Tab-separated table of N, CA, C and O in Angstrom:
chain	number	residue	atom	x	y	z
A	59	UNK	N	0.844	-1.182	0.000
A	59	UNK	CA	0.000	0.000	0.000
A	59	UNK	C	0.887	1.242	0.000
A	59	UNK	O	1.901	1.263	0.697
A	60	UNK	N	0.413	2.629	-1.020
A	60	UNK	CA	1.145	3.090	-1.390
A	60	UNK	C	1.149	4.300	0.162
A	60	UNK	O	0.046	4.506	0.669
A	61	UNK	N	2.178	4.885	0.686
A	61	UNK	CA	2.151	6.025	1.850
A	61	UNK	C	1.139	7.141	1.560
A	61	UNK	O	0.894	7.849	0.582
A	62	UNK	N	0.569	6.994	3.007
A	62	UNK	CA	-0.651	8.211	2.461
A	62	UNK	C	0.161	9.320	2.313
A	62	UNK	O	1.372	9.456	2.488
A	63	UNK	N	-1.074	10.422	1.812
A	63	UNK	CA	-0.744	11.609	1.393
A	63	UNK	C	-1.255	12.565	1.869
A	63	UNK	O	-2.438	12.227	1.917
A	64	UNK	N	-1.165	13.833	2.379
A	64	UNK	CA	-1.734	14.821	2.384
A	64	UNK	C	-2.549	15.230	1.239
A	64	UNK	O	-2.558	14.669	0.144
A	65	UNK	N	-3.453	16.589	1.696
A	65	UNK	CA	-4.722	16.724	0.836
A	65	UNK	C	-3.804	17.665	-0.433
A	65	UNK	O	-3.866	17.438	-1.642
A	66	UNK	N	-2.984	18.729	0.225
A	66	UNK	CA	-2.058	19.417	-0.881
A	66	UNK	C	-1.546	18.356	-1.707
A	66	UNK	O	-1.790	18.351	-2.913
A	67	UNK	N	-0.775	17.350	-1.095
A	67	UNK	CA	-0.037	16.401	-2.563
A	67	UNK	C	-1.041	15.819	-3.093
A	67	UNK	O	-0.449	15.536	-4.134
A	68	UNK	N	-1.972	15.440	-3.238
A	68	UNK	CA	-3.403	14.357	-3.712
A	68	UNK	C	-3.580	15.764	-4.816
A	68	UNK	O	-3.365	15.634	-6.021
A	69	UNK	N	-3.923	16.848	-4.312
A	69	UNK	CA	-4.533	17.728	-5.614
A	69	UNK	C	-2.842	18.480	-6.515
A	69	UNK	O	-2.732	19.105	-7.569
A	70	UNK	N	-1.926	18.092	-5.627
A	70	UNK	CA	-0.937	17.980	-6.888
A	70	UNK	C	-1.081	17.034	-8.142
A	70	UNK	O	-1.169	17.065	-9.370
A	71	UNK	N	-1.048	16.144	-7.029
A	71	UNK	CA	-1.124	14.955	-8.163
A	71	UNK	C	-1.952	14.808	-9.107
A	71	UNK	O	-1.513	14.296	-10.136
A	72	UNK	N	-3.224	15.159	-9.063
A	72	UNK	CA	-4.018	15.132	-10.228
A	72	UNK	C	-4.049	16.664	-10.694
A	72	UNK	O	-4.895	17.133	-11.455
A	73	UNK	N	-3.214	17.216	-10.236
A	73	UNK	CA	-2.550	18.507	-11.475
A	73	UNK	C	-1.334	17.925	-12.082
A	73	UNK	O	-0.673	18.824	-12.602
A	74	UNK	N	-1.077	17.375	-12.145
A	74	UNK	CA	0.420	16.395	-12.635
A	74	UNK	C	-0.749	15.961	-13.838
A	74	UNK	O	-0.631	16.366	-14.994
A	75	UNK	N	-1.601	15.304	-13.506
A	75	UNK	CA	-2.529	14.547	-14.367
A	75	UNK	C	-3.692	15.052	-15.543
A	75	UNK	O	-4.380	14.316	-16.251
A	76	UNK	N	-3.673	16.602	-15.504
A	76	UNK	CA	-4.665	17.458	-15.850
A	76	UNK	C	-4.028	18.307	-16.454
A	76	UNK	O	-2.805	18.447	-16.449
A	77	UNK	N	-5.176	19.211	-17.270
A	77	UNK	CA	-4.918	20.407	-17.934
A	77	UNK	C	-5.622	21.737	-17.225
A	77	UNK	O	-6.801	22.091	-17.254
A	78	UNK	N	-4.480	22.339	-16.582
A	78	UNK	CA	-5.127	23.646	-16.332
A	78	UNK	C	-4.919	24.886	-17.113
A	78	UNK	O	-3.903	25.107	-17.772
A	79	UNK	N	-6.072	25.793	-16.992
A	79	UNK	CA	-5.830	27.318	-18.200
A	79	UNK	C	-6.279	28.281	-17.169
A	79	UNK	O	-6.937	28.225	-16.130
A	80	UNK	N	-5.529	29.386	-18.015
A	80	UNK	CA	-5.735	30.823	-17.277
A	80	UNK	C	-7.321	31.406	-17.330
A	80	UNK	O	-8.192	31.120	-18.152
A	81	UNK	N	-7.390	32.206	-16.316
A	81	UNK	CA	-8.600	32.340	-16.903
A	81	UNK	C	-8.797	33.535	-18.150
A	81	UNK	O	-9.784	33.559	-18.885
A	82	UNK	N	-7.819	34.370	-18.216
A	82	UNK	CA	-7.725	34.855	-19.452
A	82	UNK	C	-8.005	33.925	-20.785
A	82	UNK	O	-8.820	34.132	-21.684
A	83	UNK	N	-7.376	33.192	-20.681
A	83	UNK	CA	-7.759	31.943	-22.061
A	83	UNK	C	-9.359	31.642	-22.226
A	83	UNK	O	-10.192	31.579	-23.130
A	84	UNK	N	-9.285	31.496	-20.802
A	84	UNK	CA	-10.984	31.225	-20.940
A	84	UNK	C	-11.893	32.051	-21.309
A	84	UNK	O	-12.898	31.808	-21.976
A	85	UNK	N	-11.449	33.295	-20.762
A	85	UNK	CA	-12.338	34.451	-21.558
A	85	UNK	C	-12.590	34.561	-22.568
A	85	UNK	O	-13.643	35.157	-22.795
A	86	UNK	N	-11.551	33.914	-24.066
A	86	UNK	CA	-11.393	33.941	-25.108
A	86	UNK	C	-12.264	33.366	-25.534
A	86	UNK	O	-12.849	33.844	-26.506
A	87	UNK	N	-12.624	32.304	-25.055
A	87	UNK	CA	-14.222	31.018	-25.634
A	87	UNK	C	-15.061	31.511	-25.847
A	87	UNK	O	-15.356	32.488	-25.157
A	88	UNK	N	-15.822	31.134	-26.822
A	88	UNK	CA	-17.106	31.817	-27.744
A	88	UNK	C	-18.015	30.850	-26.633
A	88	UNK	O	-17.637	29.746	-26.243
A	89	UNK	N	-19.288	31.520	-26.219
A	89	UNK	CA	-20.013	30.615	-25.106
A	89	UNK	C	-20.924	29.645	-26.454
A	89	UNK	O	-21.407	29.773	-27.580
A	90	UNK	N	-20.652	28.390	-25.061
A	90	UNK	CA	-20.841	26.918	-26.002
A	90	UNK	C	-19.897	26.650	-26.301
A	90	UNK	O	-20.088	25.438	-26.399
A	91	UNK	N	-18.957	26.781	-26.549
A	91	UNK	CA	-17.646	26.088	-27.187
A	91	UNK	C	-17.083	25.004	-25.932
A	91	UNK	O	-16.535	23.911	-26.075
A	92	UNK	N	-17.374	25.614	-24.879
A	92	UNK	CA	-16.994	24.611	-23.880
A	92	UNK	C	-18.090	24.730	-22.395
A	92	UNK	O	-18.520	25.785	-21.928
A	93	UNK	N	-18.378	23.229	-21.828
A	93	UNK	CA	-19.285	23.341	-21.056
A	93	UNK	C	-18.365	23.468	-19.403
A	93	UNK	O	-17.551	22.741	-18.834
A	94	UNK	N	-18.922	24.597	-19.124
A	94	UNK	CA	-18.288	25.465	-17.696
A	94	UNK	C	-19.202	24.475	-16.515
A	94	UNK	O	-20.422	24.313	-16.494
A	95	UNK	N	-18.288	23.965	-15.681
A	95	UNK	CA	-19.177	23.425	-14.380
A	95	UNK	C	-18.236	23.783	-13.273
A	95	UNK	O	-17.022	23.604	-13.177
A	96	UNK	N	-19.036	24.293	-12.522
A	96	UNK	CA	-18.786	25.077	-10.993
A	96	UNK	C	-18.906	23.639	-10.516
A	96	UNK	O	-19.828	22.896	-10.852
A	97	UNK	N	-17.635	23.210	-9.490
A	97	UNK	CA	-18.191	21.724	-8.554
A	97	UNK	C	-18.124	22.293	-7.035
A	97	UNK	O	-17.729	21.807	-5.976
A	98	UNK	N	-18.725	23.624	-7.429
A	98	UNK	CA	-18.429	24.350	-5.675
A	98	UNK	C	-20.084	23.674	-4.892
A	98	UNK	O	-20.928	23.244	-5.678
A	99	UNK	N	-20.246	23.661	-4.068
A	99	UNK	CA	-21.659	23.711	-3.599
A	99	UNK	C	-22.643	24.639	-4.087
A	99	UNK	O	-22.214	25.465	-4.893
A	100	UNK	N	-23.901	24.698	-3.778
A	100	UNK	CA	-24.998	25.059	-4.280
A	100	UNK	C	-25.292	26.627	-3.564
A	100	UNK	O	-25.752	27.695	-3.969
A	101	UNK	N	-24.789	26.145	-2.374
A	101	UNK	CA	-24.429	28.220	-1.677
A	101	UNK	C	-23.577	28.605	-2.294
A	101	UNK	O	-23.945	29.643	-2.845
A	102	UNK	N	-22.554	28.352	-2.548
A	102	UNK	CA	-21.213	28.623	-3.129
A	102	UNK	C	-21.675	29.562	-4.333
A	102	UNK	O	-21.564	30.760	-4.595
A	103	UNK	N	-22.258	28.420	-4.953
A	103	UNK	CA	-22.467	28.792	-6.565
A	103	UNK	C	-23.919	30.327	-7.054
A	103	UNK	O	-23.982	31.113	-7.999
A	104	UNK	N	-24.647	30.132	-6.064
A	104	UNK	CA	-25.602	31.013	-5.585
A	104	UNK	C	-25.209	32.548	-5.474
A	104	UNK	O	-25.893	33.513	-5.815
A	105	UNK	N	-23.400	32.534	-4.674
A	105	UNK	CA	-23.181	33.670	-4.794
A	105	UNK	C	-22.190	34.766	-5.950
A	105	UNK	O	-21.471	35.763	-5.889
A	106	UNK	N	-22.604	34.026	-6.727
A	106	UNK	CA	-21.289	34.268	-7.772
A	106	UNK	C	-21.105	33.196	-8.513
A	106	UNK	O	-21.426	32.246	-7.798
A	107	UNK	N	-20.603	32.628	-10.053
A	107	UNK	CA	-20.464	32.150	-10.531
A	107	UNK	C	-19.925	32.484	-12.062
A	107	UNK	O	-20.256	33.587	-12.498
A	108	UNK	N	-19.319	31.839	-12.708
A	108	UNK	CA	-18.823	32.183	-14.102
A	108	UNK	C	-19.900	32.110	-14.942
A	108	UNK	O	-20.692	31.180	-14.792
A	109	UNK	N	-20.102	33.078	-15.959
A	109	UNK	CA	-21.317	33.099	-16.940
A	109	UNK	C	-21.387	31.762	-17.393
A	109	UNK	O	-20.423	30.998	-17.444
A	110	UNK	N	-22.576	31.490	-17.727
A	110	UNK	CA	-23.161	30.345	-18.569
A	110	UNK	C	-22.593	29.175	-17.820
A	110	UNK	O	-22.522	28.131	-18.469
A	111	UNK	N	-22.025	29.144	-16.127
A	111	UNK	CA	-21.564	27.778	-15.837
A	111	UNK	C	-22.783	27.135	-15.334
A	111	UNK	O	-23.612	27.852	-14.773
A	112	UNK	N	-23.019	25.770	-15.472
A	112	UNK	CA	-23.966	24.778	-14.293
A	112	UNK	C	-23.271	24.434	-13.320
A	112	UNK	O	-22.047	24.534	-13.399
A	113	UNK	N	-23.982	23.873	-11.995
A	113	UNK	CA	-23.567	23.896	-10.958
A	113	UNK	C	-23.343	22.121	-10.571
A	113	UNK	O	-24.250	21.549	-9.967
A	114	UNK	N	-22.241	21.454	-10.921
A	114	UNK	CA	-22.791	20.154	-10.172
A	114	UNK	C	-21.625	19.708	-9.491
A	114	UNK	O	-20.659	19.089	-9.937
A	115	UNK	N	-21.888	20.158	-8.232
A	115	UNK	CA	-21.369	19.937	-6.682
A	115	UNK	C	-20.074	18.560	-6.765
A	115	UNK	O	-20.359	17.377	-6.948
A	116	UNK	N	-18.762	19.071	-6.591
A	116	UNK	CA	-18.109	17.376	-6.211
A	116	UNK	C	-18.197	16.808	-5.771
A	116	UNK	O	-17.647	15.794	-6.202
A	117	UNK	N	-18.829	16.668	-4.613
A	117	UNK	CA	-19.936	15.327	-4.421
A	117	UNK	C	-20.668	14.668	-4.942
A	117	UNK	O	-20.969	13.586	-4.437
A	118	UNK	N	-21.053	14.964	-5.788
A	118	UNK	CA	-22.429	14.240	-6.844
A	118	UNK	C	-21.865	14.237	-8.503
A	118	UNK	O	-22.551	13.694	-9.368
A	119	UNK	N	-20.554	14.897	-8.835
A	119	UNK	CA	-20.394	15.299	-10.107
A	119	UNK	C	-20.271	13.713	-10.893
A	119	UNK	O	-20.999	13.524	-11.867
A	120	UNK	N	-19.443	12.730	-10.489
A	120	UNK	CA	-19.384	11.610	-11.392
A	120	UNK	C	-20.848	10.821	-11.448
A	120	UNK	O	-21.106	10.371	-12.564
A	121	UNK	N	-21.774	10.600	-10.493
A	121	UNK	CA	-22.904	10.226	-10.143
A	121	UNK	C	-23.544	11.167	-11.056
A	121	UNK	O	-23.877	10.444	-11.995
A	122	UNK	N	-23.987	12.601	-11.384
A	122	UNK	CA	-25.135	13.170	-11.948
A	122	UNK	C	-24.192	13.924	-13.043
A	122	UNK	O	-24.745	14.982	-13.342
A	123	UNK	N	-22.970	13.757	-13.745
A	123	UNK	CA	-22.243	14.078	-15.082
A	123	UNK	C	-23.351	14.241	-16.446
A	123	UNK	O	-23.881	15.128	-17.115
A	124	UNK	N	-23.295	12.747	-16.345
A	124	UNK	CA	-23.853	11.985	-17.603
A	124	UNK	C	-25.324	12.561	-17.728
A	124	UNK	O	-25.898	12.781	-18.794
A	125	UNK	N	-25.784	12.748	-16.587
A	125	UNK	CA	-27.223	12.705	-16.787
A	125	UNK	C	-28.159	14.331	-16.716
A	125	UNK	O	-29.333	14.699	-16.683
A	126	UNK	N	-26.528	15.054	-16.722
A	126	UNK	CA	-26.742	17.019	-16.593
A	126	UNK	C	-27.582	17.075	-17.440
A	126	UNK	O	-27.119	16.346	-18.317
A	127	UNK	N	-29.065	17.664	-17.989
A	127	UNK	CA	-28.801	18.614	-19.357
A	127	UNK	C	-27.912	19.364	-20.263
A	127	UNK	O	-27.831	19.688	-21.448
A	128	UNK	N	-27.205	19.501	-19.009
A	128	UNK	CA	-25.853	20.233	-20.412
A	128	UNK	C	-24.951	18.924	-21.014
A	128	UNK	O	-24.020	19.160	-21.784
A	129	UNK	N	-25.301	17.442	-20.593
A	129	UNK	CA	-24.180	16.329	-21.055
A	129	UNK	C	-25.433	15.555	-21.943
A	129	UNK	O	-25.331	14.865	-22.957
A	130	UNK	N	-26.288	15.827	-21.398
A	130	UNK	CA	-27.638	14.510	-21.974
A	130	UNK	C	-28.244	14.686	-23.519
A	130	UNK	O	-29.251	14.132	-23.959
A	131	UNK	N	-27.106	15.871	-24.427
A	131	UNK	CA	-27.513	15.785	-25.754
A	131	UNK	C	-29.264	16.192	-25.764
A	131	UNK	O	-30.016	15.637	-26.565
A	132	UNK	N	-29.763	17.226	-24.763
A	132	UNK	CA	-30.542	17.958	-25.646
A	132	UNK	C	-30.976	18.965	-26.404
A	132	UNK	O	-31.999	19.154	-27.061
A	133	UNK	N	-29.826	19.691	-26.151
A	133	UNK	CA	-29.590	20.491	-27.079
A	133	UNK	C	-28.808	20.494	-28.614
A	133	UNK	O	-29.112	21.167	-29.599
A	134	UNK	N	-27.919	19.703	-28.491
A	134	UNK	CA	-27.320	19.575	-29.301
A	134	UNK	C	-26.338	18.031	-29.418
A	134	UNK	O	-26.093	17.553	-28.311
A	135	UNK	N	-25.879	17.387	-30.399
A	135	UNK	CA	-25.542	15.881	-30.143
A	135	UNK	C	-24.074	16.415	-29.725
A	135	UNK	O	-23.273	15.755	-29.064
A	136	UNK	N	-23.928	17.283	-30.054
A	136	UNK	CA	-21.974	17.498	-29.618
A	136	UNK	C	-22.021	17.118	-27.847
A	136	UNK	O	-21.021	16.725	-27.245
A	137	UNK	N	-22.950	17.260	-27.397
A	137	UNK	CA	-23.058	18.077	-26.099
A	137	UNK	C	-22.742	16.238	-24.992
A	137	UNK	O	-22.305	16.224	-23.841
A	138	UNK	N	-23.055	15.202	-25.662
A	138	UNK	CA	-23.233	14.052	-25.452
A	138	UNK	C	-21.824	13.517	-25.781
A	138	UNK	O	-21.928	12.389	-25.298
A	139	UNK	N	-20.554	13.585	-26.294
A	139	UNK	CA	-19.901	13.240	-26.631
A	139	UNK	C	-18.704	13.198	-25.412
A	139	UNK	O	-18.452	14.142	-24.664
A	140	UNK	N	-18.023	11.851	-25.401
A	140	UNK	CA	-16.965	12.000	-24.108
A	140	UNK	C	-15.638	13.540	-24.174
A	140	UNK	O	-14.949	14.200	-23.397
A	141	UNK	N	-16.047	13.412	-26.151
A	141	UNK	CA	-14.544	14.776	-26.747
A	141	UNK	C	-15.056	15.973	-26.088
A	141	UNK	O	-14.196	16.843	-26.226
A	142	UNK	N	-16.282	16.528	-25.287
A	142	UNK	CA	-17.024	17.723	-25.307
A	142	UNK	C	-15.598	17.943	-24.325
A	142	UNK	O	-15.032	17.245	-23.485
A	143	UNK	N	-15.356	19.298	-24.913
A	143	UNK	CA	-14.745	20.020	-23.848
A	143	UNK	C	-15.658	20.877	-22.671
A	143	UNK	O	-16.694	21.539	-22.724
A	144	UNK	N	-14.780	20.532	-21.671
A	144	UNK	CA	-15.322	20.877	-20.474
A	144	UNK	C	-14.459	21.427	-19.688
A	144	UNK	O	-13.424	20.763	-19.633
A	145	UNK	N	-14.446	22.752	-18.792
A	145	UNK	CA	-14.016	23.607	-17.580
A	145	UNK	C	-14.584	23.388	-16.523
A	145	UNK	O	-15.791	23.577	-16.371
A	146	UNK	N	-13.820	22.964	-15.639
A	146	UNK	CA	-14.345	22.781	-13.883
A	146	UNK	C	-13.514	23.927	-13.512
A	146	UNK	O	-12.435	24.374	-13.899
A	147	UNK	N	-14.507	24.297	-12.506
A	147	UNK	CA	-13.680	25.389	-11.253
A	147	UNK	C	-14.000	25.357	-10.416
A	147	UNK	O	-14.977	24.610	-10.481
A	148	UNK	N	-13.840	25.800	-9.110
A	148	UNK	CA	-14.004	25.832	-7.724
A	148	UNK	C	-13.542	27.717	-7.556
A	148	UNK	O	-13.292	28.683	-8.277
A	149	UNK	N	-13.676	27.292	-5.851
A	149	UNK	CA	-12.988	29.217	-5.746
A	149	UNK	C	-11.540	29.190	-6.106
A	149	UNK	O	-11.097	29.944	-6.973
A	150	UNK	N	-10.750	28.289	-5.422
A	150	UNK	CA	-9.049	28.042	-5.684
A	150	UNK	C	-8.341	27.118	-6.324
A	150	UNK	O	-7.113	27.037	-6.297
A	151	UNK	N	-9.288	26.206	-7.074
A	151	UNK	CA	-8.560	25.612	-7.969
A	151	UNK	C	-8.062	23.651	-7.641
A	151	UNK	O	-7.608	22.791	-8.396
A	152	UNK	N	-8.412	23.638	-6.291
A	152	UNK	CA	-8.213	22.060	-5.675
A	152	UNK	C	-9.458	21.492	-5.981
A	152	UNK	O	-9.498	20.457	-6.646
A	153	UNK	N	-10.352	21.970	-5.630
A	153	UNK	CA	-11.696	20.816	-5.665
A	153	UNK	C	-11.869	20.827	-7.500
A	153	UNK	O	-12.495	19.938	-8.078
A	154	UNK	N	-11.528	21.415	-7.874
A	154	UNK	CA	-11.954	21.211	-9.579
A	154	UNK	C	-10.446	20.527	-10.366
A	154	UNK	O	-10.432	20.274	-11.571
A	155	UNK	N	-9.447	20.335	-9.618
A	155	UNK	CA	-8.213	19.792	-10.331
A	155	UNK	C	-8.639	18.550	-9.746
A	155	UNK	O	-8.089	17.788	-10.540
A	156	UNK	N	-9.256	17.762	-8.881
A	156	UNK	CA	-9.367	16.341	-8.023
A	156	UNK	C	-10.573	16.111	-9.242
A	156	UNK	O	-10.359	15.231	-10.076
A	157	UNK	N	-11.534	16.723	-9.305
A	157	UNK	CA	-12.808	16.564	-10.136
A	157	UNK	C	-12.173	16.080	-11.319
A	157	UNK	O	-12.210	14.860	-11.475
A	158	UNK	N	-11.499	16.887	-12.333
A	158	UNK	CA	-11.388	16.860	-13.663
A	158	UNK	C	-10.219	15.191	-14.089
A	158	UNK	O	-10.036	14.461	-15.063
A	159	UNK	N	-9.834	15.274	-13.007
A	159	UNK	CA	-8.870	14.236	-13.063
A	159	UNK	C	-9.736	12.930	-12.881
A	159	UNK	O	-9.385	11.803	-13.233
A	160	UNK	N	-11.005	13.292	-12.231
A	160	UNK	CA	-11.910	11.946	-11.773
A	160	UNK	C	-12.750	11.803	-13.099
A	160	UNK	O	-13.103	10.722	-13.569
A	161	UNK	N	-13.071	13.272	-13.737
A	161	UNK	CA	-13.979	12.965	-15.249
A	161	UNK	C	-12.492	12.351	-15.760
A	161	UNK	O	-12.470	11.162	-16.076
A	162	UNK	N	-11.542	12.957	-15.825
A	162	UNK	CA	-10.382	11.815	-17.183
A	162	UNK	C	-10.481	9.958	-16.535
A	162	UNK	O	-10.901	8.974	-17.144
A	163	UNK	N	-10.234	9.999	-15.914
A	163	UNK	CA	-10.652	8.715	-15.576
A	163	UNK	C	-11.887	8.127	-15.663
A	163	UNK	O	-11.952	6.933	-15.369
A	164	UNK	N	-13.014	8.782	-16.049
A	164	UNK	CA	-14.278	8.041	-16.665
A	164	UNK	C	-14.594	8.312	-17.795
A	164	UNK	O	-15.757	8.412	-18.185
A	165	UNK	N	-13.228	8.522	-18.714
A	165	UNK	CA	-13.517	8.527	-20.014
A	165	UNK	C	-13.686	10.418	-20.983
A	165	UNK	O	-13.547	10.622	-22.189
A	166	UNK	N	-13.874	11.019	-20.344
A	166	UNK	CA	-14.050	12.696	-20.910
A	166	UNK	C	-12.238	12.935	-21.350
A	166	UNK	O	-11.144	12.896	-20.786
A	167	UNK	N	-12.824	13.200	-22.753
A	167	UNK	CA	-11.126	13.152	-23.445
A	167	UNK	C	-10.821	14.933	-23.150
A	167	UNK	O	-9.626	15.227	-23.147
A	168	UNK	N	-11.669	15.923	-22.946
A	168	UNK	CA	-11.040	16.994	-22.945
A	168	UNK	C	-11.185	18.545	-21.640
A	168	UNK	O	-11.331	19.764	-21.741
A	169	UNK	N	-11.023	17.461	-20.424
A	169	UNK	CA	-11.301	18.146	-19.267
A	169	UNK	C	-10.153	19.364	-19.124
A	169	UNK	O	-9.025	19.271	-19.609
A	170	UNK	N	-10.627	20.484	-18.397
A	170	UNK	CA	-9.910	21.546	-18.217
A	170	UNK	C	-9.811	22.203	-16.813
A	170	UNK	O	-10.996	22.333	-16.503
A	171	UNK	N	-9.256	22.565	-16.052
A	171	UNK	CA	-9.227	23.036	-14.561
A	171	UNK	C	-8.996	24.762	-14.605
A	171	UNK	O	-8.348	25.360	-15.464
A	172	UNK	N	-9.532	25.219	-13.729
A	172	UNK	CA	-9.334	26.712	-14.291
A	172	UNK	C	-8.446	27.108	-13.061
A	172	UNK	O	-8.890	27.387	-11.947
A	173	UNK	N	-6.702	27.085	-13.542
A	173	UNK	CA	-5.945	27.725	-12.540
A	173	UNK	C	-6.377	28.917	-11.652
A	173	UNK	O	-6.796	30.015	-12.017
A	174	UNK	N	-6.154	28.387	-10.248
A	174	UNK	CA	-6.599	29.520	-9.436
A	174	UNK	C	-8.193	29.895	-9.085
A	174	UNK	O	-8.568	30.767	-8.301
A	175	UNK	N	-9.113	28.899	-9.966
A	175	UNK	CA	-10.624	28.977	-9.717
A	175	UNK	C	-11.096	30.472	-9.731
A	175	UNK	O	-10.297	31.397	-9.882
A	176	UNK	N	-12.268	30.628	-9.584
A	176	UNK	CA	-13.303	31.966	-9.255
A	176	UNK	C	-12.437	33.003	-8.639
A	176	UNK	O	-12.719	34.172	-8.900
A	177	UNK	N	-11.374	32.746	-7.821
A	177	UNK	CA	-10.657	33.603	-6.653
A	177	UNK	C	-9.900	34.306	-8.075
A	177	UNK	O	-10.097	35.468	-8.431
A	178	UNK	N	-9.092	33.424	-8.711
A	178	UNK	CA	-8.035	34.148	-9.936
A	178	UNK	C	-8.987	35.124	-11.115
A	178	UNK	O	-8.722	36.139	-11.759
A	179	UNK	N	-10.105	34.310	-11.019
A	179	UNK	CA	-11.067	34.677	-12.499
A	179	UNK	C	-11.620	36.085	-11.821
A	179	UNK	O	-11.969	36.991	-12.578
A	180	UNK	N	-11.692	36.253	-10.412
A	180	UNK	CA	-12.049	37.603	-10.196
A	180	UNK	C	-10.947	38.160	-10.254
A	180	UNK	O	-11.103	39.157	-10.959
A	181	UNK	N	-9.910	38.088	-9.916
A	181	UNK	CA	-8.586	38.951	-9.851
A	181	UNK	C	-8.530	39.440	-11.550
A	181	UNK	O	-8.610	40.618	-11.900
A	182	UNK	N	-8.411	38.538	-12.282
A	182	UNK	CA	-8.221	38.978	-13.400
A	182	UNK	C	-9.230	40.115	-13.872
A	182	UNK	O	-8.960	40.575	-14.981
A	183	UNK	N	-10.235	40.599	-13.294
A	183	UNK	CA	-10.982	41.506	-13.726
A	183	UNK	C	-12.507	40.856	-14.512
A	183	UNK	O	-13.363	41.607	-14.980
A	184	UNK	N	-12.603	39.415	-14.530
A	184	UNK	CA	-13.788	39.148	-15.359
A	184	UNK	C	-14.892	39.092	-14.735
A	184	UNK	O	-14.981	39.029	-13.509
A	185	UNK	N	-16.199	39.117	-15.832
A	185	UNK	CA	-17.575	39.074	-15.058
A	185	UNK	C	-18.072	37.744	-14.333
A	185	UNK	O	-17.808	36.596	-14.691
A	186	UNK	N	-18.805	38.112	-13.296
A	186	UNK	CA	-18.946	36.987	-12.621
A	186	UNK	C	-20.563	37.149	-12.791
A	186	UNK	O	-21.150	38.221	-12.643
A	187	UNK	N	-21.253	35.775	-13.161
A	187	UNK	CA	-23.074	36.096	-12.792
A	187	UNK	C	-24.007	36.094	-11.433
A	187	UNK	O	-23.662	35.250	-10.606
A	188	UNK	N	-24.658	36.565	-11.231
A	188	UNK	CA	-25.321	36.257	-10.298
A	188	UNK	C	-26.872	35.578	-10.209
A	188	UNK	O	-27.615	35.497	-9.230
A	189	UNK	N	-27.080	35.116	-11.618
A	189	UNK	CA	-28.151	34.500	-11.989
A	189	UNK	C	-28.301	33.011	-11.841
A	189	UNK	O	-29.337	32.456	-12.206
């Protein structure tokens, strides 16, 4: 059995394993081009959130993924596909680098972590929704 780890090295490690982007980059995305999921909680997400993101909690995200409206292909068949690119965030960037590393391991070929989460994406100056 391998030596445990602390919670800092565990969300290294699946940043070792992941793709993270600035959130400047992200700003660049035409909305739809990639599906934005907040895995903060449901207060969390209530107070602030990135435009056009859905909310599905890391607790429940591999359990209710597949079965989002934004994954269940009704809008569009792209939307159903394991290639859909997808952005997780959190406020700082750990709970959505553990997440995205748990979608690559069930198959999602193009998961993304948003360095620094909501905390960086406000620093950088971008809009946040409150809807």
């Amino acid at each position: 059995m391998p030596a445990p780890m602390t919670v800092n090295e565990l969300v290294a490690a699946a940043r070792s394993r992941i793709r993270e982007v600035d959130p400047l980059e992200c700003a660049r995305w035409r909305p739809g081009e990639v599906v934005v999921i907040d895995v903060r909680e449901p207060g969390e997400f209530a107070q602030g959130h990135l435009p056009g993101a859905v909310n599905l909690p890391r607790g429940v995200l591999e359990f209710q993924v597949h079965a989002h409206p934004a994954m269940a292909c009704s809008t569009s068949d792209a939307l159903a596909q394991p290639s859909r690119p997808l952005l997780l965030y959190c406020l700082g960037g750990g709970r959505s680098a553990l997440a995205a590393d748990s979608l690559r391991l069930l198959g999602f070929e193009d998961v993304r972590s948003l360095a620094g989460g909501l905390q960086a994406w406000r620093n950088a100056g971008l809009p946040v929704s409150m809807e």
